[in-house]
Amino acid sequence: MTGPRYPDLIESLPATVPFVGPEVQERQRGAPFRARLGANESCFGPSPFAVAAMQDEAAEIWKYADPTFFDLRAALAAHLNCTPANIVLGEGIDGLLGYIVRLLVAPGDAVVTSDGAYPTFNYHVSGFGGTLHKVPYRDDHEDLPTLLDKARETGAKLVYLSNPDNPMGTWLSGARIEAALDAIPEGTVLALDEAYAEFAPAEAIPGIAIDDPRVIRFRTFSKGYGMAGARIGYAYGADETIRAFDKIRNHFGMNRFAVAGALAALHDQTWLSEVIAQVNEAKARIAAIAADNGLNALPSATNFVTVDCGRDGDFARKVLTGLIERGVFVRMPFVAPQDRCIRISTGFPADLDVLAECLPEALRAAS
Amino acid sequence: MTGPRYPDLIESLPATVPFVGPEVQERQRGAPFRARLGANESCFGPSPFAVAAMQDEAAEIWKYADPTFFDLRAALAAHLNCTPANIVLGEGIDGLLGYIVRLLVAPGDAVVTSDGAYPTFNYHVSGFGGTLHKVPYRDDHEDLPTLLDKARETGAKLVYLSNPDNPMGTWLSGARIEAALDAIPEGTVLALDEAYAEFAPAEAIPGIAIDDPRVIRFRTFSKGYGMAGARIGYAYGADETIRAFDKIRNHFGMNRFAVAGALAALHDQTWLSEVIAQVNEAKARIAAIAADNGLNALPSATNFVTVDCGRDGDFARKVLTGLIERGVFVRMPFVAPQDRCIRISTGFPADLDVLAECLPEALRAAS
């Protein structure tokens, strides 16, 4: 009795996961976290209108969702000033990044990203057999000119840029991205991950013609709109690129609660503004807590604050471990020199009280 | 300015969809359907406990779901008499079929299915460059011995069997499937789609050792449990095969409502029994309506009834069109000779009243 015969590509893949979830850590430590500040979720949650829309949708949950997402795409098109043909919905940006990688990357094809940028993108590239070329951060920012130089050098099909950046929270100005567009090599696509766009200053958002085939942008309802557990995001760009997703996507794969909630959330921009205000307050508080402990918070255009622990990666990892042991779920960059930092998501004042209580102890234990 | 460079495989794929959703048809006809009986959804809906669990989950929707699905896999393991390591959750059987195809099928690899079986499976095989070999139905049943012969002849990595069968509603006995297992060629995996298992007689469910690496089974909360719009299904089989999914799946891709609802739904087997009773009543009524119109209903082990319109595919397509024009959403098999039939999902008595009203008119118009 023999088992499955996996292709060489599948055999070569590690059975690792891009991230360990906090629930796994909670089971390991035998207690729930006191403060959940590690996954850049929004504890402020979605608009009450979105909550109501999702709860009302229970009566319709016996039906598959409309696989064209007619209403939601129309609303997004109005919001983004484009047409529904420029938008594809997907199972979060994670799912959509998987689709764009599958659409463009055949085994051996070159792909460029920053060393230490979003691991789930790398997971997809490896999963489809692409060859990753990594460019270092420059002063804690993604280095777009060098990313594009690397794309030209390697003939990359795809370049990944997150703006604002995760895990550092830094950003490039929209003007810099616009100016760099002409340096995109022929036949390279820039995947612009704007998961944190709602938190960014207006000047961080580039103006890019919707029909520019060199760029595809990714947004989500997981961050500003507070619906990470619903798994709904979208990609937008040239209609021909968007249409290609229809060749491979799981057409009946979206959850009705997510679709209904996203539509209602999009219509409640007042709630979004209030969340952004709460996030800004929390970011100031995290920076103050860091300063109280002699640490430096990086400027952030996201819903998290990356805090420089002032020494090397080993030290920051010890601080992180100390926080986790004390019930504070946080994460940190994977790669030096960014791994001198820990990454703290915004939370309610009570969550940050726990951080304020535990950080000094974690620092002492690490020293 | 050039656009994306798609690999040859992607260029070769049609931009078609496996199914057109009823919402598209409703927009085309300018009116909602009077009876939604085409997608084998369960209008009886999920358990009230599942509805409550999903509505309660709104308070947690700001968090990503536990990517290991610890609680739900433990409950499923108890239900299936296996271990959590034998179970992988996914975005409906559609999503899981995509994963198993991606795990096993490299471009050019042979895959075997029945001619006229589930199109979404074929969509995934084509999408990953597999070569589909199709075996005709035999007397409206999938022909397992011939499927396995074809697998041996072509060296297939994967054979698809749905039991009970969609679109015909027929089934093979579990004993026949068990007896056929030894004919599975070395290195071939049987993907056993049991989406409709809850509606089947006990004798239709084969006893297969959970650690048998030749078989992987697929189940869903979309049909019996009434949660099609939640998109949650599972595959179960040998732990090594299940572990391979972790190499490629979208770990943070599942919706929290779906996970919470599935757990509550699984615990309410009383509700499931009541749904099955309602489905059985509705199947008897559909058969009676068919008989009243001189048509023959096939026996069904699912939540739909396939009705033989007694002539050829052109005639059945006209009947289908007539029903759709009159507001009855139904579907039909794609391939001759099964396309002499239309497929009618079970519904409430009021839905079937609409069917009873419209079927004679549709038949007259088609004649």
XYZ file of C-alpha atoms in Angstrom:
734
model
C 0.000 0.000 0.000
C 1.794 3.139 -1.122
C 0.796 6.662 -0.300
C 0.438 9.738 -2.423
C 3.108 10.653 -4.956
C 3.922 14.304 -4.362
C 5.575 16.380 -7.067
C 9.161 17.399 -6.303
C 8.074 20.952 -5.537
C 5.656 19.768 -2.834
C 8.196 17.323 -1.419
C 10.657 20.200 -1.107
C 8.345 22.412 0.948
C 8.752 22.518 4.725
C 5.681 21.745 6.816
C 6.111 25.030 8.631
C 3.570 27.776 9.060
C 4.124 31.467 8.372
C 3.028 32.363 11.913
C 2.141 30.511 15.064
C -1.238 31.708 16.330
C -1.609 33.107 19.848
C -4.040 30.307 20.735
C -1.210 27.794 20.310
C 0.959 29.867 22.647
C -1.894 30.118 25.135
C -2.254 26.348 25.199
C 1.508 26.003 25.638
C 1.598 28.422 28.566
C -1.605 27.011 30.026
C -3.284 30.390 30.367
C -4.878 32.979 28.121
C -2.942 36.130 27.294
C -3.762 39.136 29.435
C -3.270 41.472 26.461
C -3.545 40.424 22.797
C -1.197 42.887 21.107
C 0.691 40.708 18.640
C -1.227 40.247 15.391
C -2.119 43.832 14.509
C -5.757 43.005 14.960
C -8.120 45.805 15.899
C -9.569 45.172 19.337
C -11.782 48.193 18.663
C -13.709 45.874 16.399
C -15.954 46.566 13.448
C -18.673 49.168 13.130
C -21.851 48.280 15.045
C -23.586 48.431 11.666
C -21.203 45.760 10.381
C -21.851 43.640 13.459
C -25.603 43.967 12.919
C -25.273 43.169 9.218
C -23.264 40.041 10.000
C -25.694 38.898 12.672
C -28.638 39.502 10.319
C -26.860 37.480 7.643
C -27.326 34.329 9.758
C -30.781 34.007 8.197
C -29.131 33.764 4.761
C -26.196 31.572 5.682
C -27.763 28.517 4.032
C -27.044 30.160 0.647
C -23.709 30.333 -1.105
C -22.538 33.921 -1.536
C -22.928 35.624 -4.888
C -19.575 34.702 -6.480
C -19.471 38.047 -8.317
C -19.968 40.071 -5.088
C -22.017 42.524 -7.140
C -23.074 44.858 -4.325
C -19.767 44.947 -2.471
C -17.702 45.496 -5.598
C -20.029 48.323 -6.640
C -19.600 49.953 -3.237
C -15.833 49.515 -3.338
C -15.698 50.922 -6.859
C -17.505 54.040 -5.681
C -15.159 54.256 -2.678
C -12.015 53.843 -4.810
C -13.271 55.818 -7.800
C -12.909 52.943 -10.249
C -15.207 50.292 -11.722
C -16.194 46.898 -10.284
C -14.106 45.310 -13.052
C -11.032 46.725 -11.330
C -11.706 44.862 -8.071
C -11.453 41.249 -6.963
C -12.512 40.050 -3.514
C -10.627 37.328 -1.697
C -10.053 35.474 1.560
C -8.010 38.273 3.098
C -4.843 39.705 1.590
C -3.199 36.369 2.473
C -5.518 34.572 0.055
C -5.150 37.224 -2.630
C -1.342 37.197 -2.402
C -1.542 33.450 -2.959
C -3.616 34.048 -6.071
C -1.321 36.711 -7.555
C 1.717 34.502 -6.942
C -0.037 31.545 -8.584
C -1.036 33.750 -11.522
C 2.471 35.005 -12.202
C 5.075 32.699 -10.730
C 6.055 29.430 -12.355
C 8.780 27.276 -10.787
C 12.113 29.073 -11.003
C 10.640 32.497 -11.710
C 12.255 35.346 -9.844
C 10.379 37.339 -7.209
C 11.744 40.250 -5.201
C 10.879 41.323 -1.674
C 12.530 42.967 1.312
C 14.500 40.801 3.722
C 12.223 40.618 6.729
C 9.002 41.655 4.991
C 5.717 39.737 5.167
C 6.446 35.994 5.597
C 3.117 34.868 4.165
C 4.051 36.376 0.805
C 7.310 34.385 0.903
C 5.327 31.271 1.887
C 3.242 31.582 -1.268
C 6.268 32.233 -3.481
C 8.051 29.162 -2.134
C 4.827 27.185 -2.402
C 4.644 27.846 -6.129
C 8.334 27.255 -6.687
C 9.409 30.843 -7.214
C 12.920 32.022 -6.396
C 12.951 34.767 -3.779
C 15.479 37.567 -4.020
C 15.651 39.704 -0.894
C 16.768 43.300 -0.536
C 17.729 44.695 2.873
C 15.708 47.422 4.533
C 17.378 50.811 4.496
C 17.077 52.724 7.772
C 14.043 50.629 8.737
C 12.249 51.485 5.506
C 11.635 49.270 2.497
C 14.059 50.363 -0.191
C 11.966 50.691 -3.331
C 14.698 51.807 -5.779
C 16.882 48.882 -4.790
C 13.919 46.479 -4.956
C 13.327 47.623 -8.536
C 17.029 47.384 -9.376
C 16.941 43.810 -8.087
C 13.845 43.110 -10.167
C 15.634 44.310 -13.289
C 18.739 42.307 -12.469
C 16.774 39.077 -11.851
C 14.003 39.553 -14.422
C 11.471 39.298 -11.625
C 7.814 38.736 -12.461
C 6.694 40.237 -9.163
C 7.987 42.715 -6.577
C 6.393 42.978 -3.147
C 6.162 46.268 -1.300
C 4.090 46.910 1.810
C 3.307 50.554 2.413
C 2.912 51.351 5.225
C 5.387 48.666 6.107
C 4.853 45.659 8.316
C 6.733 44.886 10.613
C 8.404 48.293 10.973
C 5.404 50.617 10.711
C 7.381 53.009 8.531
C 6.210 54.319 5.181
C 7.326 55.777 1.891
C 5.597 58.857 0.589
C 3.166 58.325 -2.236
C 5.232 60.775 -4.267
C 8.302 58.558 -3.912
C 6.348 55.527 -5.057
C 4.900 57.444 -7.995
C 8.362 58.638 -8.964
C 9.686 55.077 -8.816
C 6.997 53.678 -11.108
C 8.940 54.494 -14.245
C 11.787 52.355 -12.943
C 9.602 49.230 -12.854
C 11.182 46.909 -15.399
C 9.169 45.802 -18.432
C 6.932 42.910 -17.466
C 7.383 43.239 -13.718
C 4.328 43.705 -11.528
C 4.521 45.635 -8.266
C 2.308 44.046 -5.613
C 1.563 46.972 -3.318
C 0.243 45.691 0.009
C -1.729 48.516 1.605
C -3.207 46.550 4.494
C -2.595 49.499 6.824
C -3.585 52.246 4.388
C -6.465 53.490 6.542
C -4.024 54.444 9.315
C -1.513 56.175 7.055
C -1.217 59.892 6.406
C -2.754 60.890 3.077
C 0.702 61.654 1.699
C 1.653 57.959 2.039
C -0.920 56.867 -0.550
C 0.343 57.085 -4.131
C -1.815 58.216 -7.017
C -1.592 55.406 -9.551
C -3.804 55.165 -12.626
C -6.226 52.290 -12.077
C -5.440 50.857 -15.527
C -1.675 50.862 -14.967
C -0.787 47.196 -15.597
C 2.472 47.472 -13.636
C 0.826 47.706 -10.227
C -1.769 45.758 -8.291
C -2.841 47.000 -4.872
C -4.155 45.019 -1.905
C -6.464 46.232 0.854
C -8.278 44.494 3.672
C -11.148 44.690 6.131
C -8.919 43.042 8.748
C -7.151 46.119 10.088
C -8.920 49.495 10.071
C -12.335 47.884 9.694
C -11.666 45.465 12.559
C -12.749 42.231 10.852
C -9.602 40.055 10.814
C -11.612 36.976 11.749
C -13.959 37.474 8.819
C -11.190 37.092 6.211
C -12.061 39.512 3.504
C -9.765 41.656 1.442
C -9.552 42.935 -2.090
C -7.090 43.569 -4.847
C -7.539 46.357 -7.332
C -5.840 47.324 -10.531
C -6.068 47.048 -14.313
C -9.211 45.160 -15.317
C -7.249 42.660 -17.392
C -5.120 41.690 -14.397
C -8.187 41.498 -12.171
C -9.970 39.290 -14.720
C -7.097 36.810 -14.559
C -8.018 36.009 -10.946
C -11.255 34.500 -12.274
C -9.172 31.761 -13.904
C -8.034 30.372 -10.590
C -9.904 31.771 -7.623
C -12.273 29.752 -5.452
C -15.396 31.391 -6.866
C -17.738 30.123 -4.184
C -15.096 30.458 -1.471
C -16.214 33.609 0.336
C -18.192 33.668 3.557
C -21.516 35.550 3.461
C -20.989 37.106 6.909
C -17.741 38.585 5.664
C -19.315 40.009 2.513
C -22.279 41.490 4.380
C -20.069 42.890 7.115
C -17.625 44.458 4.693
C -20.406 46.272 2.859
C -21.772 47.734 6.077
C -18.300 48.532 7.404
C -17.381 50.412 4.263
C -20.474 52.571 4.625
C -19.592 53.556 8.199
C -16.596 55.782 7.672
C -17.443 57.593 10.898
C -16.641 54.447 12.858
C -13.397 54.086 10.940
C -12.440 57.653 11.877
C -13.143 56.926 15.528
C -11.031 53.776 15.387
C -8.188 55.725 13.815
C -8.411 58.277 16.635
C -8.288 55.483 19.237
C -5.353 53.897 17.419
C -3.508 57.204 17.413
C -4.052 57.602 21.147
C -2.858 54.058 21.756
C 0.225 54.601 19.603
C 1.128 57.694 21.637
C 0.668 55.691 24.841
C 2.863 52.839 23.584
C 5.555 55.352 22.632
C 5.287 56.880 26.103
C 5.547 53.462 27.772
C 8.608 52.743 25.643
C 10.174 56.079 26.604
C 9.447 55.445 30.281
C 11.577 52.322 29.881
C 14.344 54.063 27.988
C 13.296 52.599 24.650
C 12.612 54.343 21.371
C 9.352 53.896 19.446
C 9.612 54.168 15.681
C 7.158 56.470 13.937
C 4.204 54.396 12.730
C 1.668 54.803 9.945
C -0.082 51.575 10.985
C -2.069 50.267 13.959
C 1.050 49.027 15.727
C 4.237 50.505 17.118
C 7.638 48.984 16.536
C 9.815 49.596 19.562
C 13.586 49.561 19.327
C 14.899 47.628 22.334
C 18.249 49.317 21.835
C 20.452 46.238 21.593
C 20.648 43.204 19.313
C 18.154 40.569 18.194
C 19.024 38.207 21.044
C 18.150 40.887 23.545
C 14.883 41.803 21.824
C 13.938 38.124 21.644
C 14.476 37.880 25.398
C 12.289 40.921 25.972
C 9.635 39.365 23.721
C 9.821 36.083 25.601
C 9.535 37.928 28.882
C 6.431 39.732 27.716
C 4.838 36.518 26.455
C 5.622 34.751 29.727
C 3.879 37.587 31.533
C 0.791 37.294 29.361
C 1.438 39.967 26.738
C 1.099 38.615 23.193
C 3.503 40.548 20.954
C 5.615 39.679 17.922
C 8.858 40.968 16.457
C 10.694 41.291 13.139
C 12.483 38.128 12.010
C 15.609 39.587 10.435
C 18.562 41.665 11.615
C 18.931 44.546 12.177
C 15.134 45.004 12.421
C 15.025 42.211 14.987
C 16.422 44.614 17.578
C 12.765 45.693 17.818
C 9.509 44.272 19.112
C 6.165 45.021 17.483
C 3.248 46.042 19.685
C -0.275 46.314 18.294
C -2.540 49.036 19.577
C -5.147 48.134 22.184
C -7.524 49.526 24.749
C -6.057 51.489 27.675
C -6.508 48.396 29.881
C -4.392 46.345 27.454
C -1.692 48.972 27.511
C -1.814 49.066 31.316
C -0.763 45.409 31.204
C 2.028 46.316 28.803
C 3.148 49.161 31.100
C 3.180 46.733 34.019
C 5.059 43.930 32.252
C 7.580 45.733 30.059
C 9.864 46.870 32.893
C 9.881 43.334 34.311
C 10.586 41.817 30.887
C 13.423 44.281 30.344
C 14.941 43.536 33.727
C 14.703 39.796 33.091
C 16.350 40.206 29.683
C 19.252 42.305 30.966
C 4.261 49.898 -20.370
C 3.796 46.158 -20.489
C 1.523 44.135 -18.300
C 2.040 40.971 -16.321
C 3.846 37.997 -17.877
C 1.652 34.980 -17.220
C 3.127 31.482 -17.342
C 1.900 29.375 -20.276
C -0.363 27.362 -17.996
C -2.183 30.470 -16.815
C -2.415 31.865 -20.356
C -4.025 28.598 -21.440
C -6.808 28.729 -18.851
C -10.227 29.990 -19.874
C -11.704 32.835 -17.846
C -14.811 30.802 -17.226
C -16.386 29.910 -13.906
C -17.446 26.443 -12.768
C -20.994 27.659 -12.074
C -22.951 30.828 -12.639
C -24.534 31.917 -9.375
C -28.294 32.418 -9.102
C -27.778 36.085 -8.255
C -26.331 36.644 -11.742
C -29.384 34.978 -13.255
C -31.659 37.078 -11.063
C -30.030 40.254 -12.290
C -30.338 39.031 -15.889
C -34.037 38.256 -15.501
C -34.647 41.424 -13.522
C -36.421 39.641 -10.681
C -35.544 37.366 -7.786
C -36.258 33.667 -8.082
C -39.515 32.511 -6.512
C -37.897 29.225 -5.452
C -34.169 28.682 -4.948
C -33.819 24.970 -5.724
C -30.683 24.838 -7.844
C -27.542 24.734 -5.715
C -28.327 21.916 -3.285
C -28.283 24.400 -0.459
C -30.351 23.606 2.622
C -33.119 26.175 3.010
C -33.826 24.493 6.356
C -30.721 26.282 7.549
C -28.342 25.519 10.389
C -29.188 24.533 13.952
C -30.443 27.449 16.060
C -27.461 26.733 18.301
C -25.158 27.260 15.326
C -26.957 30.497 14.464
C -26.547 31.693 18.046
C -22.889 30.671 18.115
C -22.222 32.566 14.902
C -24.053 35.662 16.110
C -22.166 35.548 19.417
C -18.903 35.269 17.504
C -19.358 38.832 16.240
C -17.760 40.005 19.485
C -14.611 38.066 18.564
C -14.501 38.861 14.861
C -11.623 41.326 15.305
C -9.342 38.316 15.994
C -7.914 35.953 13.427
C -9.158 32.398 13.901
C -6.926 29.844 15.588
C -5.147 28.427 12.518
C -5.019 24.978 14.123
C -8.804 24.893 14.805
C -8.041 23.033 18.006
C -11.578 22.796 19.378
C -13.339 22.003 16.115
C -10.830 19.362 15.081
C -11.113 17.726 18.508
C -14.905 17.626 18.151
C -14.689 16.252 14.615
C -12.169 13.642 15.717
C -14.601 12.442 18.385
C -17.404 12.444 15.813
C -15.380 10.499 13.241
C -13.576 8.276 15.713
C -10.099 9.394 14.676
C -7.566 11.936 15.942
C -7.284 15.660 15.179
C -4.151 14.855 13.177
C -6.385 13.057 10.678
C -8.445 16.180 9.914
C -7.822 19.384 7.999
C -10.329 22.232 7.822
C -10.778 24.288 4.707
C -12.864 26.843 2.835
C -15.532 24.309 1.841
C -14.888 21.150 -0.123
C -14.208 23.422 -3.114
C -11.212 24.894 -1.333
C -9.995 21.534 -0.074
C -10.251 19.949 -3.529
C -8.081 22.783 -4.778
C -5.521 21.977 -2.108
C -5.428 18.227 -2.797
C -5.045 18.867 -6.513
C -2.236 21.318 -5.849
C -0.568 18.824 -3.505
C -0.585 15.985 -6.007
C -0.921 17.246 -9.550
C 1.976 18.728 -11.459
C 1.513 19.867 -15.074
C 0.826 16.871 -17.283
C -0.061 14.512 -14.433
C -3.042 12.277 -15.064
C -6.250 12.621 -13.058
C -9.377 10.502 -13.465
C -12.983 11.493 -12.927
C -16.424 10.670 -14.268
C -17.639 12.473 -17.368
C -20.203 14.877 -15.963
C -19.037 14.786 -12.333
C -18.290 17.846 -10.214
C -17.006 20.666 -12.476
C -15.166 22.472 -9.690
C -12.853 19.490 -9.295
C -12.111 19.647 -13.018
C -11.560 23.406 -12.694
C -8.840 22.820 -10.127
C -7.199 20.034 -12.166
C -7.071 22.238 -15.256
C -5.904 25.136 -13.126
C -2.842 23.189 -11.998
C -2.141 21.769 -15.445
C -3.313 18.210 -14.841
C -4.627 16.039 -17.648
C -8.208 14.905 -17.042
C -9.285 11.444 -18.121
C -13.038 10.963 -17.978
C -14.999 7.736 -17.589
C -18.699 7.592 -18.512
C -21.356 7.019 -15.905
C -22.887 3.558 -16.007
C -26.674 3.528 -15.567
C -26.521 6.937 -13.897
C -23.973 5.740 -11.331
C -20.288 6.543 -11.126
C -18.419 3.493 -12.343
C -15.725 2.892 -9.756
C -14.105 -0.229 -11.271
C -13.705 1.533 -14.612
C -12.432 4.685 -12.915
C -9.723 2.606 -11.242
C -8.943 0.786 -14.503
C -8.483 4.174 -16.129
C -6.269 5.278 -13.256
C -4.049 2.240 -13.789
C -3.943 2.790 -17.528
C -2.996 6.470 -17.199
C -0.870 6.281 -14.049
C -3.201 8.781 -12.401
C -2.141 10.516 -9.214
C -5.733 11.174 -8.225
C -9.178 9.673 -8.856
C -12.320 11.590 -7.964
C -15.461 9.822 -6.762
C -18.490 11.504 -5.230
C -20.623 9.208 -3.130
C -23.509 9.890 -2.993
C -23.130 11.283 -6.459
C -23.732 14.823 -7.600
C -25.485 15.530 -10.045
C -27.369 12.228 -10.214
C -28.151 11.618 -6.541
C -27.286 7.939 -6.926
C -24.846 6.056 -4.715
C -22.598 3.061 -4.502
C -22.790 0.859 -1.457
C -19.984 1.190 1.030
C -19.310 -2.511 0.533
C -18.687 -1.951 -3.180
C -16.269 0.852 -2.441
C -14.475 -1.226 0.187
C -14.211 -4.119 -2.257
C -12.773 -1.824 -4.924
C -10.035 -0.438 -2.653
C -7.630 -3.223 -3.479
C -7.894 -2.284 -7.130
C -6.524 1.206 -6.463
C -3.227 1.313 -8.351
C 0.000 1.847 -6.426
C 0.480 5.549 -5.789
C -3.009 6.602 -6.759
C -5.143 8.505 -4.241
C -8.920 8.208 -4.248
C -10.535 11.545 -3.410
C -13.879 10.500 -1.980
C -16.256 13.455 -1.942
C -18.919 12.750 0.673
C -20.592 16.158 0.664
C -23.999 14.494 0.890
C -23.047 11.742 3.343
C -25.468 12.940 6.013
C -28.422 12.222 3.704
C -27.220 8.796 2.593
C -28.327 5.452 3.969
C -25.779 3.987 6.370
C -24.951 1.269 3.856
C -23.623 3.917 1.426
C -20.765 4.881 3.756
C -17.679 2.678 3.377
C -15.571 1.571 6.290
C -12.047 2.658 5.435
C -9.155 2.599 7.882
C -8.296 6.191 8.780
C -4.598 5.561 8.131
C -5.170 4.091 4.660
C -2.970 6.344 2.505
C -4.906 5.469 -0.658
C -8.026 7.408 0.266
C -8.836 10.919 1.416
C -12.429 11.816 2.261
C -14.163 15.189 2.065
C -17.124 16.381 4.105
C -18.825 19.722 4.514
C -21.062 21.859 6.701
C -22.703 23.241 3.540
C -25.312 20.550 2.975
C -26.794 18.661 5.923
C -25.656 21.309 8.397
C -27.140 24.103 6.296
C -24.147 26.459 6.248
C -23.202 26.758 2.559
C -22.628 30.495 2.919
C -20.180 29.952 5.771
C -17.724 27.947 3.636
C -16.370 25.311 5.885
C -15.548 21.740 5.102
C -12.955 19.186 6.086
C -10.837 16.445 4.644
C -9.853 13.419 6.672
C -7.481 10.562 6.140
C -3.964 9.377 6.929
C -2.148 11.864 9.150
C 0.784 12.124 6.758
C -1.499 13.163 3.908
C -3.340 15.600 6.169
C -0.047 17.107 7.323
C 0.874 17.856 3.713
C -1.966 20.392 3.545
C -0.049 22.501 6.059
C 2.609 23.074 3.387
C 0.248 25.026 1.174
C -3.014 25.956 2.864
C -3.993 29.502 3.756
C -3.397 29.029 7.477
C -5.189 32.192 8.556
C -7.833 31.830 5.834
C -10.824 30.564 7.767
C -13.679 32.716 8.969
C -14.390 32.690 12.723
C -18.167 32.622 12.259
C -17.792 29.481 10.195
C -15.583 27.767 12.757
C -17.850 28.673 15.671
C -20.984 27.699 13.754
C -19.566 24.359 12.664
C -18.687 23.419 16.226
C -22.201 24.181 17.459
C -23.809 22.537 14.428
C -21.852 19.349 14.956
C -23.096 19.167 18.528
C -26.733 19.439 17.469
C -27.321 16.110 15.787
C -31.011 16.384 16.693
C -31.359 19.313 14.332
C -29.546 17.366 11.635
C -32.008 14.484 12.061
C -34.923 16.881 11.712
C -33.419 18.386 8.563
C -32.948 14.917 7.107
C -36.611 14.145 7.812
C -37.679 17.363 6.089
C -35.395 16.581 3.164
C -36.898 13.133 2.847
C -40.411 14.574 2.810
C -39.383 17.102 0.189
C -37.761 14.411 -1.952
C -40.984 12.393 -1.874
C -42.941 15.497 -2.875
C -40.564 16.282 -5.759
C -40.908 12.683 -6.966
C -44.692 13.017 -6.759
C -44.651 16.291 -8.683
C -42.469 14.642 -11.310
C -44.857 11.665 -11.531
C -47.833 14.018 -11.831
C -46.129 15.360 -14.924
C -45.274 11.974 -16.363
C -41.608 12.245 -15.380
C -39.454 9.815 -13.464
C -37.462 10.829 -10.372
C -34.226 8.946 -9.784
C -33.662 7.513 -6.326
C -31.596 9.971 -4.293
C -29.233 9.650 -1.352
C -28.691 13.422 -1.292
C -30.719 16.575 -0.611
C -31.810 16.890 -4.238
C -33.765 14.862 -6.738
C -32.622 14.305 -10.281
C -35.637 14.086 -12.546
C -35.487 12.337 -15.895
C -37.316 14.523 -18.398
C -37.702 11.474 -20.624
C -36.141 12.853 -23.777
C -32.752 14.232 -24.793
C -30.529 16.973 -23.416
C -32.011 19.635 -25.684
C -35.428 18.920 -24.279
C -34.244 18.942 -20.667
C -32.414 22.232 -21.276
C -35.666 23.712 -22.564
C -37.503 22.506 -19.484
C -34.763 24.012 -17.322
C -34.961 27.310 -19.178
C -38.724 27.307 -18.780
C -38.416 26.800 -15.049
C -35.819 29.531 -14.702
C -37.959 31.951 -16.732
C -40.839 31.203 -14.375
C -38.715 31.903 -11.309
C -37.573 28.426 -10.321
C -33.795 28.197 -9.903
C -32.707 24.668 -10.848
C -29.648 23.176 -12.522
C -28.976 20.095 -14.623
C -26.194 17.667 -15.516
C -23.806 18.925 -18.180
C -23.095 15.732 -20.107
C -25.152 13.210 -22.141
C -26.942 10.995 -21.362
C -27.300 12.425 -17.830
C -28.328 15.738 -19.346
C -31.760 14.286 -20.110
C -32.391 15.154 -16.435
C -32.857 18.275 -14.345
C -31.661 18.507 -10.745
C -34.043 19.887 -8.146
C -32.866 20.691 -4.620
C -35.195 20.057 -1.732
C -37.066 23.007 -0.263
C -39.947 24.014 1.967
C -43.469 23.012 0.898
C -44.035 26.569 -0.369
C -40.969 26.257 -2.634
C -42.254 22.989 -4.007
C -45.683 24.551 -4.563
C -43.949 26.936 -6.964
C -42.287 23.967 -8.647
C -45.630 22.164 -8.916
C -47.135 25.265 -10.473
C -44.347 25.932 -12.974
C -43.245 22.481 -14.063
C -46.345 21.713 -16.189
C -45.982 25.113 -17.906
C -42.270 24.578 -18.509
C -42.953 21.134 -19.949
C -45.675 22.447 -22.248
C -43.411 25.257 -23.442
C -40.574 22.795 -24.082
C -42.718 20.341 -26.070
